[in-house]
mmCIF file of C-alpha atoms in Angstrom:
data_model
loop_
_atom_site.group_PDB
_atom_site.id
_atom_site.type_symbol
_atom_site.label_atom_id
_atom_site.label_comp_id
_atom_site.label_asym_id
_atom_site.label_seq_id
_atom_site.Cartn_x
_atom_site.Cartn_y
_atom_site.Cartn_z
ATOM 1 C CA MET A 15 -16.008 6.194 3.571
ATOM 2 C CA SER A 16 -18.262 3.214 2.932
ATOM 3 C CA GLY A 17 -17.604 3.153 -0.813
ATOM 4 C CA HIS A 18 -13.914 3.112 -0.069
ATOM 5 C CA SER A 19 -14.494 0.298 2.415
ATOM 6 C CA LYS A 20 -16.006 -1.873 -0.323
ATOM 7 C CA TRP A 21 -12.773 -1.661 -2.299
ATOM 8 C CA ALA A 22 -10.658 -2.014 0.855
ATOM 9 C CA ASN A 23 -12.438 -5.248 1.763
ATOM 10 C CA ILE A 24 -11.765 -6.655 -1.701
ATOM 11 C CA LYS A 25 -8.085 -5.787 -1.260
ATOM 12 C CA HIS A 26 -7.939 -7.436 2.166
ATOM 13 C CA LYS A 27 -9.289 -10.701 0.798
ATOM 14 C CA LYS A 28 -6.768 -10.614 -2.004
ATOM 15 C CA ALA A 29 -3.908 -9.731 0.355
ATOM 16 C CA LYS A 30 -4.688 -12.809 2.427
ATOM 17 C CA ALA A 31 -4.608 -14.965 -0.700
ATOM 18 C CA ASP A 32 -1.302 -13.405 -1.772
ATOM 19 C CA ALA A 33 0.156 -14.108 1.658
ATOM 20 C CA GLN A 34 -0.826 -17.745 1.329
ATOM 21 C CA LYS A 35 0.889 -17.922 -2.057
ATOM 22 C CA GLY A 36 4.044 -16.303 -0.728
ATOM 23 C CA LYS A 37 3.800 -13.415 -3.207
ATOM 24 C CA VAL A 38 3.826 -10.919 -0.360
ATOM 25 C CA PHE A 39 7.309 -12.091 0.688
ATOM 26 C CA THR A 40 8.708 -11.041 -2.694
ATOM 27 C CA LYS A 41 7.417 -7.504 -2.243
ATOM 28 C CA LEU A 42 8.495 -7.277 1.395
ATOM 29 C CA GLY A 43 11.940 -8.577 0.505
ATOM 30 C CA ARG A 44 12.422 -5.931 -2.154
ATOM 31 C CA GLU A 45 11.400 -3.181 0.255
ATOM 32 C CA LEU A 46 13.928 -4.496 2.787
ATOM 33 C CA ILE A 47 16.657 -4.457 0.132
ATOM 34 C CA VAL A 48 15.888 -0.929 -1.031
ATOM 35 C CA ALA A 49 15.474 0.416 2.506
ATOM 36 C CA ALA A 50 18.808 -1.053 3.626
ATOM 37 C CA ARG A 51 20.536 0.265 0.526
ATOM 38 C CA ALA A 52 19.093 3.763 1.025
ATOM 39 C CA GLY A 53 19.743 4.177 4.739
ATOM 40 C CA GLY A 54 22.031 1.422 5.967
ATOM 41 C CA ALA A 55 21.493 -1.940 7.622
ATOM 42 C CA ASP A 56 20.887 -0.677 11.175
ATOM 43 C CA PRO A 57 17.147 -0.209 11.836
ATOM 44 C CA ALA A 58 17.944 1.939 14.874
ATOM 45 C CA ASN A 59 19.271 4.573 12.468
ATOM 46 C CA ASN A 60 17.042 3.802 9.484
ATOM 47 C CA PHE A 61 13.320 4.247 10.160
ATOM 48 C CA ARG A 62 12.316 3.050 6.711
ATOM 49 C CA LEU A 63 14.173 -0.215 7.334
ATOM 50 C CA LYS A 64 12.637 -0.521 10.813
ATOM 51 C CA ILE A 65 9.166 -0.212 9.297
ATOM 52 C CA ALA A 66 10.040 -2.711 6.566
ATOM 53 C CA ILE A 67 11.212 -5.206 9.194
ATOM 54 C CA ASP A 68 8.068 -4.666 11.294
ATOM 55 C CA ASN A 69 5.858 -5.203 8.228
ATOM 56 C CA ALA A 70 7.777 -8.338 7.268
ATOM 57 C CA LYS A 71 7.427 -9.769 10.767
ATOM 58 C CA ALA A 72 3.709 -8.921 10.839
ATOM 59 C CA ALA A 73 3.363 -10.981 7.636
ATOM 60 C CA ASN A 74 5.241 -13.874 9.286
ATOM 61 C CA MET A 75 8.209 -13.597 6.955
ATOM 62 C CA PRO A 76 11.000 -15.877 8.287
ATOM 63 C CA ASN A 77 13.843 -14.068 10.075
ATOM 64 C CA ASP A 78 16.404 -15.688 7.777
ATOM 65 C CA ASN A 79 14.656 -14.179 4.748
ATOM 66 C CA ILE A 80 14.590 -10.772 6.422
ATOM 67 C CA GLN A 81 18.287 -10.857 7.236
ATOM 68 C CA ARG A 82 19.274 -12.038 3.743
ATOM 69 C CA ALA A 83 17.337 -9.189 2.170
ATOM 70 C CA ILE A 84 18.956 -6.636 4.484
ATOM 71 C CA GLN A 85 22.407 -8.004 3.687
ATOM 72 C CA LYS A 86 21.701 -7.753 -0.037
ATOM 73 C CA GLY A 87 20.660 -4.152 0.358
ATOM 74 C CA ALA A 88 23.744 -3.379 2.417
ATOM 75 C CA GLY A 89 25.951 -4.662 -0.385
ATOM 76 C CA ALA A 90 26.426 -8.339 0.418
ATOM 77 C CA GLY A 91 24.570 -9.504 -2.687
ATOM 78 C CA ASP A 92 22.659 -8.259 -5.729
ATOM 79 C CA GLY A 93 20.446 -5.722 -3.949
ATOM 80 C CA ALA A 94 22.162 -2.779 -5.614
ATOM 81 C CA ALA A 95 20.552 -3.770 -8.941
ATOM 82 C CA PHE A 96 17.091 -2.651 -7.786
ATOM 83 C CA GLU A 97 15.803 0.869 -8.421
ATOM 84 C CA GLU A 98 12.617 2.677 -7.437
ATOM 85 C CA LEU A 99 10.290 4.102 -10.069
ATOM 86 C CA ARG A 100 6.796 5.569 -10.195
ATOM 87 C CA TYR A 101 4.284 5.249 -13.022
ATOM 88 C CA GLU A 102 1.177 7.388 -13.423
ATOM 89 C CA GLY A 103 -1.902 6.871 -15.511
ATOM 90 C CA TYR A 104 -5.658 6.639 -15.792
ATOM 91 C CA GLY A 105 -8.026 3.716 -15.415
ATOM 92 C CA PRO A 106 -11.626 3.132 -16.503
ATOM 93 C CA ALA A 107 -14.038 5.992 -15.735
ATOM 94 C CA GLY A 108 -11.073 8.373 -15.589
ATOM 95 C CA ALA A 109 -9.746 7.151 -12.231
ATOM 96 C CA ALA A 110 -6.258 8.457 -11.478
ATOM 97 C CA ILE A 111 -3.708 5.766 -10.605
ATOM 98 C CA MET A 112 -0.110 5.854 -9.362
ATOM 99 C CA VAL A 113 2.109 2.787 -9.140
ATOM 100 C CA ASP A 114 5.315 2.512 -7.097
ATOM 101 C CA ILE A 115 7.832 0.066 -8.515
ATOM 102 C CA VAL A 116 11.033 -1.640 -7.395
ATOM 103 C CA THR A 117 12.688 -3.267 -10.400
ATOM 104 C CA ASP A 118 15.982 -4.618 -11.641
ATOM 105 C CA ASN A 119 15.031 -3.948 -15.277
ATOM 106 C CA ARG A 120 13.243 -0.672 -15.939
ATOM 107 C CA ASN A 121 12.770 -1.303 -19.662
ATOM 108 C CA ARG A 122 11.013 -4.611 -19.074
ATOM 109 C CA THR A 123 8.848 -3.147 -16.331
ATOM 110 C CA ALA A 124 7.874 -0.112 -18.424
ATOM 111 C CA GLY A 125 6.628 -2.350 -21.215
ATOM 112 C CA GLU A 126 4.710 -4.554 -18.811
ATOM 113 C CA MET A 127 3.079 -1.581 -17.079
ATOM 114 C CA ARG A 128 1.999 -0.140 -20.418
ATOM 115 C CA HIS A 129 0.531 -3.503 -21.400
ATOM 116 C CA ILE A 130 -1.371 -3.924 -18.109
ATOM 117 C CA PHE A 131 -2.909 -0.459 -18.356
ATOM 118 C CA SER A 132 -3.968 -0.791 -21.998
ATOM 119 C CA LYS A 133 -5.267 -4.374 -21.622
ATOM 120 C CA ASN A 134 -7.532 -3.335 -18.740
ATOM 121 C CA GLY A 135 -9.128 -0.189 -20.086
ATOM 122 C CA GLY A 136 -6.548 2.336 -18.878
ATOM 123 C CA ASN A 137 -3.635 4.265 -20.281
ATOM 124 C CA LEU A 138 -0.197 5.088 -18.939
ATOM 125 C CA GLY A 139 0.443 8.815 -18.585
ATOM 126 C CA GLU A 140 3.452 11.085 -18.403
ATOM 127 C CA THR A 141 5.313 11.807 -15.179
ATOM 128 C CA GLY A 142 3.302 14.374 -13.238
ATOM 129 C CA SER A 143 0.033 13.644 -15.026
ATOM 130 C CA VAL A 144 -1.842 12.585 -11.879
ATOM 131 C CA ASN A 145 0.464 12.960 -8.863
ATOM 132 C CA TRP A 146 -0.963 16.421 -8.158
ATOM 133 C CA MET A 147 -4.213 14.657 -7.204
ATOM 134 C CA PHE A 148 -2.534 12.894 -4.272
ATOM 135 C CA LYS A 149 -0.879 13.869 -0.997
ATOM 136 C CA GLU A 150 1.876 11.854 0.655
ATOM 137 C CA LYS A 151 0.848 10.665 4.136
ATOM 138 C CA GLY A 152 1.974 8.175 6.726
ATOM 139 C CA GLN A 153 -0.576 5.453 7.408
ATOM 140 C CA LEU A 154 -0.642 2.995 10.315
ATOM 141 C CA THR A 155 -3.049 0.061 10.014
ATOM 142 C CA ILE A 156 -4.504 -1.324 13.252
ATOM 143 C CA PRO A 157 -6.746 -4.423 13.136
ATOM 144 C CA GLN A 158 -10.000 -3.731 14.954
ATOM 145 C CA GLU A 159 -10.398 -7.287 16.219
ATOM 146 C CA ASP A 160 -7.071 -7.148 18.088
ATOM 147 C CA LEU A 161 -7.600 -3.733 19.681
ATOM 148 C CA GLU A 162 -8.219 -3.651 23.422
ATOM 149 C CA LEU A 163 -8.858 0.105 23.488
ATOM 150 C CA SER A 164 -12.056 1.834 22.464
ATOM 151 C CA GLU A 165 -12.133 3.694 19.169
ATOM 152 C CA ASP A 166 -12.280 7.026 20.997
ATOM 153 C CA ASP A 167 -9.310 6.166 23.219
ATOM 154 C CA LEU A 168 -7.251 5.103 20.204
ATOM 155 C CA MET A 169 -8.047 8.327 18.394
ATOM 156 C CA LEU A 170 -7.115 10.479 21.398
ATOM 157 C CA MET A 171 -3.885 8.548 21.856
ATOM 158 C CA ALA A 172 -2.980 8.923 18.184
ATOM 159 C CA LEU A 173 -3.832 12.634 18.064
ATOM 160 C CA ASP A 174 -1.842 13.294 21.236
ATOM 161 C CA ALA A 175 1.142 11.575 19.607
ATOM 162 C CA GLY A 176 0.929 13.844 16.555
ATOM 163 C CA ALA A 177 -1.450 12.061 14.149
ATOM 164 C CA GLU A 178 -3.635 14.142 11.836
ATOM 165 C CA ASP A 179 -6.695 11.935 11.574
ATOM 166 C CA MET A 180 -8.126 8.450 12.012
ATOM 167 C CA ASP A 181 -10.307 6.551 9.570
ATOM 168 C CA ASP A 182 -11.561 2.987 9.222
ATOM 169 C CA ASP A 183 -12.307 0.465 6.499
ATOM 170 C CA ASP A 184 -14.605 -1.823 8.497
ATOM 171 C CA GLU A 185 -11.792 -4.209 9.473
ATOM 172 C CA ASN A 186 -8.999 -1.809 10.469
ATOM 173 C CA TYR A 187 -8.439 1.607 11.954
ATOM 174 C CA LEU A 188 -6.192 3.770 9.801
ATOM 175 C CA ILE A 189 -4.068 6.370 11.585
ATOM 176 C CA ILE A 190 -3.076 9.171 9.204
ATOM 177 C CA THR A 191 0.028 11.276 9.856
ATOM 178 C CA ALA A 192 2.329 13.710 8.133
ATOM 179 C CA PRO A 193 5.226 11.644 6.723
ATOM 180 C CA GLU A 194 7.693 13.266 9.108
ATOM 181 C CA ASP A 195 5.482 12.473 12.130
ATOM 182 C CA MET A 196 4.847 8.796 11.392
ATOM 183 C CA GLU A 197 7.877 7.569 13.326
ATOM 184 C CA ALA A 198 6.830 9.358 16.540
ATOM 185 C CA VAL A 199 3.207 8.215 16.275
ATOM 186 C CA HIS A 200 4.289 4.661 15.454
ATOM 187 C CA GLN A 201 6.560 4.530 18.489
ATOM 188 C CA ALA A 202 3.940 6.039 20.807
ATOM 189 C CA LEU A 203 1.350 3.441 19.812
ATOM 190 C CA LEU A 204 3.818 0.577 20.186
ATOM 191 C CA GLU A 205 4.660 1.781 23.697
ATOM 192 C CA GLN A 206 0.958 1.490 24.536
ATOM 193 C CA LYS A 207 0.916 -2.120 23.231
ATOM 194 C CA VAL A 208 -1.217 -1.260 20.196
ATOM 195 C CA LEU A 209 -0.807 -3.887 17.471
ATOM 196 C CA ILE A 210 0.121 -2.307 14.127
ATOM 197 C CA SER A 211 -0.248 -4.692 11.205
ATOM 198 C CA GLU A 212 1.286 -2.358 8.642
ATOM 199 C CA ALA A 213 3.005 1.004 8.477
ATOM 200 C CA ALA A 214 3.634 2.783 5.193
ATOM 201 C CA ILE A 215 4.084 6.088 3.460
ATOM 202 C CA ASN A 216 1.125 6.127 1.067
ATOM 203 C CA GLN A 217 -0.276 8.460 -1.547
ATOM 204 C CA LEU A 218 -3.797 9.425 -0.468
ATOM 205 C CA PRO A 219 -6.169 11.096 -2.947
ATOM 206 C CA LEU A 220 -7.143 14.702 -2.301
ATOM 207 C CA ASN A 221 -10.582 13.973 -3.767
ATOM 208 C CA THR A 222 -12.293 10.815 -4.992
ATOM 209 C CA ILE A 223 -14.610 9.877 -7.833
ATOM 210 C CA GLU A 224 -17.440 7.387 -7.342
ATOM 211 C CA ILE A 225 -17.792 4.435 -9.688
ATOM 212 C CA ALA A 226 -21.370 3.200 -9.809
ATOM 213 C CA ASP A 227 -21.479 1.518 -13.213
ATOM 214 C CA PRO A 228 -20.897 -2.259 -12.780
ATOM 215 C CA GLU A 229 -18.876 -2.594 -15.992
ATOM 216 C CA HIS A 230 -16.561 0.267 -15.056
ATOM 217 C CA ALA A 231 -16.225 -1.217 -11.563
ATOM 218 C CA LYS A 232 -15.275 -4.650 -12.893
ATOM 219 C CA LYS A 233 -12.724 -3.148 -15.270
ATOM 220 C CA ILE A 234 -11.013 -1.032 -12.633
ATOM 221 C CA ILE A 235 -10.890 -3.941 -10.195
ATOM 222 C CA ARG A 236 -9.245 -6.069 -12.900
ATOM 223 C CA LEU A 237 -6.739 -3.295 -13.571
ATOM 224 C CA MET A 238 -5.913 -2.813 -9.894
ATOM 225 C CA ASP A 239 -5.579 -6.575 -9.396
ATOM 226 C CA ALA A 240 -3.259 -6.908 -12.393
ATOM 227 C CA LEU A 241 -1.054 -4.085 -11.137
ATOM 228 C CA GLU A 242 -0.893 -5.349 -7.563
ATOM 229 C CA GLU A 243 -0.091 -8.895 -8.693
ATOM 230 C CA HIS A 244 2.978 -7.746 -10.615
ATOM 231 C CA ASP A 245 6.129 -8.719 -8.703
ATOM 232 C CA ASP A 246 7.763 -5.310 -9.266
ATOM 233 C CA VAL A 247 4.822 -3.347 -7.826
ATOM 234 C CA GLN A 248 5.199 -2.173 -4.226
ATOM 235 C CA GLY A 249 2.148 0.062 -4.012
ATOM 236 C CA VAL A 250 -0.876 1.094 -6.082
ATOM 237 C CA TYR A 251 -2.824 4.269 -5.284
ATOM 238 C CA ALA A 252 -6.074 5.413 -6.873
ATOM 239 C CA ASN A 253 -8.720 8.082 -6.366
ATOM 240 C CA PHE A 254 -11.895 6.049 -6.860
ATOM 241 C CA GLU A 255 -14.567 4.706 -4.541
ATOM 242 C CA LEU A 256 -16.983 1.908 -5.371
ATOM 243 C CA ALA A 257 -20.596 2.968 -4.933
ATOM 244 C CA ASP A 258 -22.600 1.349 -2.150
ATOM 245 C CA SER A 259 -25.228 0.437 -4.742
ATOM 246 C CA LEU A 260 -22.853 -2.117 -6.294
ATOM 247 C CA SER A 261 -23.531 -5.667 -5.115
ATOM 248 C CA ASP A 262 -21.017 -8.496 -4.835
ATOM 249 C CA GLU A 263 -22.610 -9.999 -7.960
ATOM 250 C CA ASP A 264 -21.951 -6.733 -9.821
ATOM 251 C CA LEU A 265 -18.255 -7.034 -9.034
ATOM 252 C CA ASP A 266 -17.764 -10.721 -9.901
#
């Protein structure tokens, strides 16, 4: 998945910059609010909230911020104003894109999503226009540099716990599970002292298209960046890979 790794590495660099700017705390806080609202404030009985808390802690979000967000979601604040939405559309070169949103103003967000797509060479589609190209999967991200096990041992451990597959993006191992099995696999890895930097239910493409043209590549990177920078966006999923033939200069 080397072409995918090229895009993944770009995302990692940007994620680090977002963390430094504090933008990531906004997104984590909204997920905490929505998770607590959906399943209650007790992480022992709300796996989505437990994962949200783990992800927030992995990003070094202060405990006070975490607790305030949970309280908002549980009703002690304005958390009830947020709702979850999904937008679907196409980017340059016909890449399929889905965007998960948490917003307190769906009309404003809809207009902004439409503007971002059109400004960056894409177009917003109707509900159902591209979601058939994706499959919902659990994904556990494990930094390679912090792993004390071998790759083979990690894979065997994950498969024994119920995982479907393991992949990598040069910097991390990615454990793929059925959504309903992610909790068991997550717990099994934690019990073996495996550091998990992120856990999420993601939309993985059933098939991918390769983008080799530098202009198309630049345009889709700009579109993905614009979507991911939006405060209401919780996740962006796409079915493209960047060709290995593209150099860093091609993508600048």
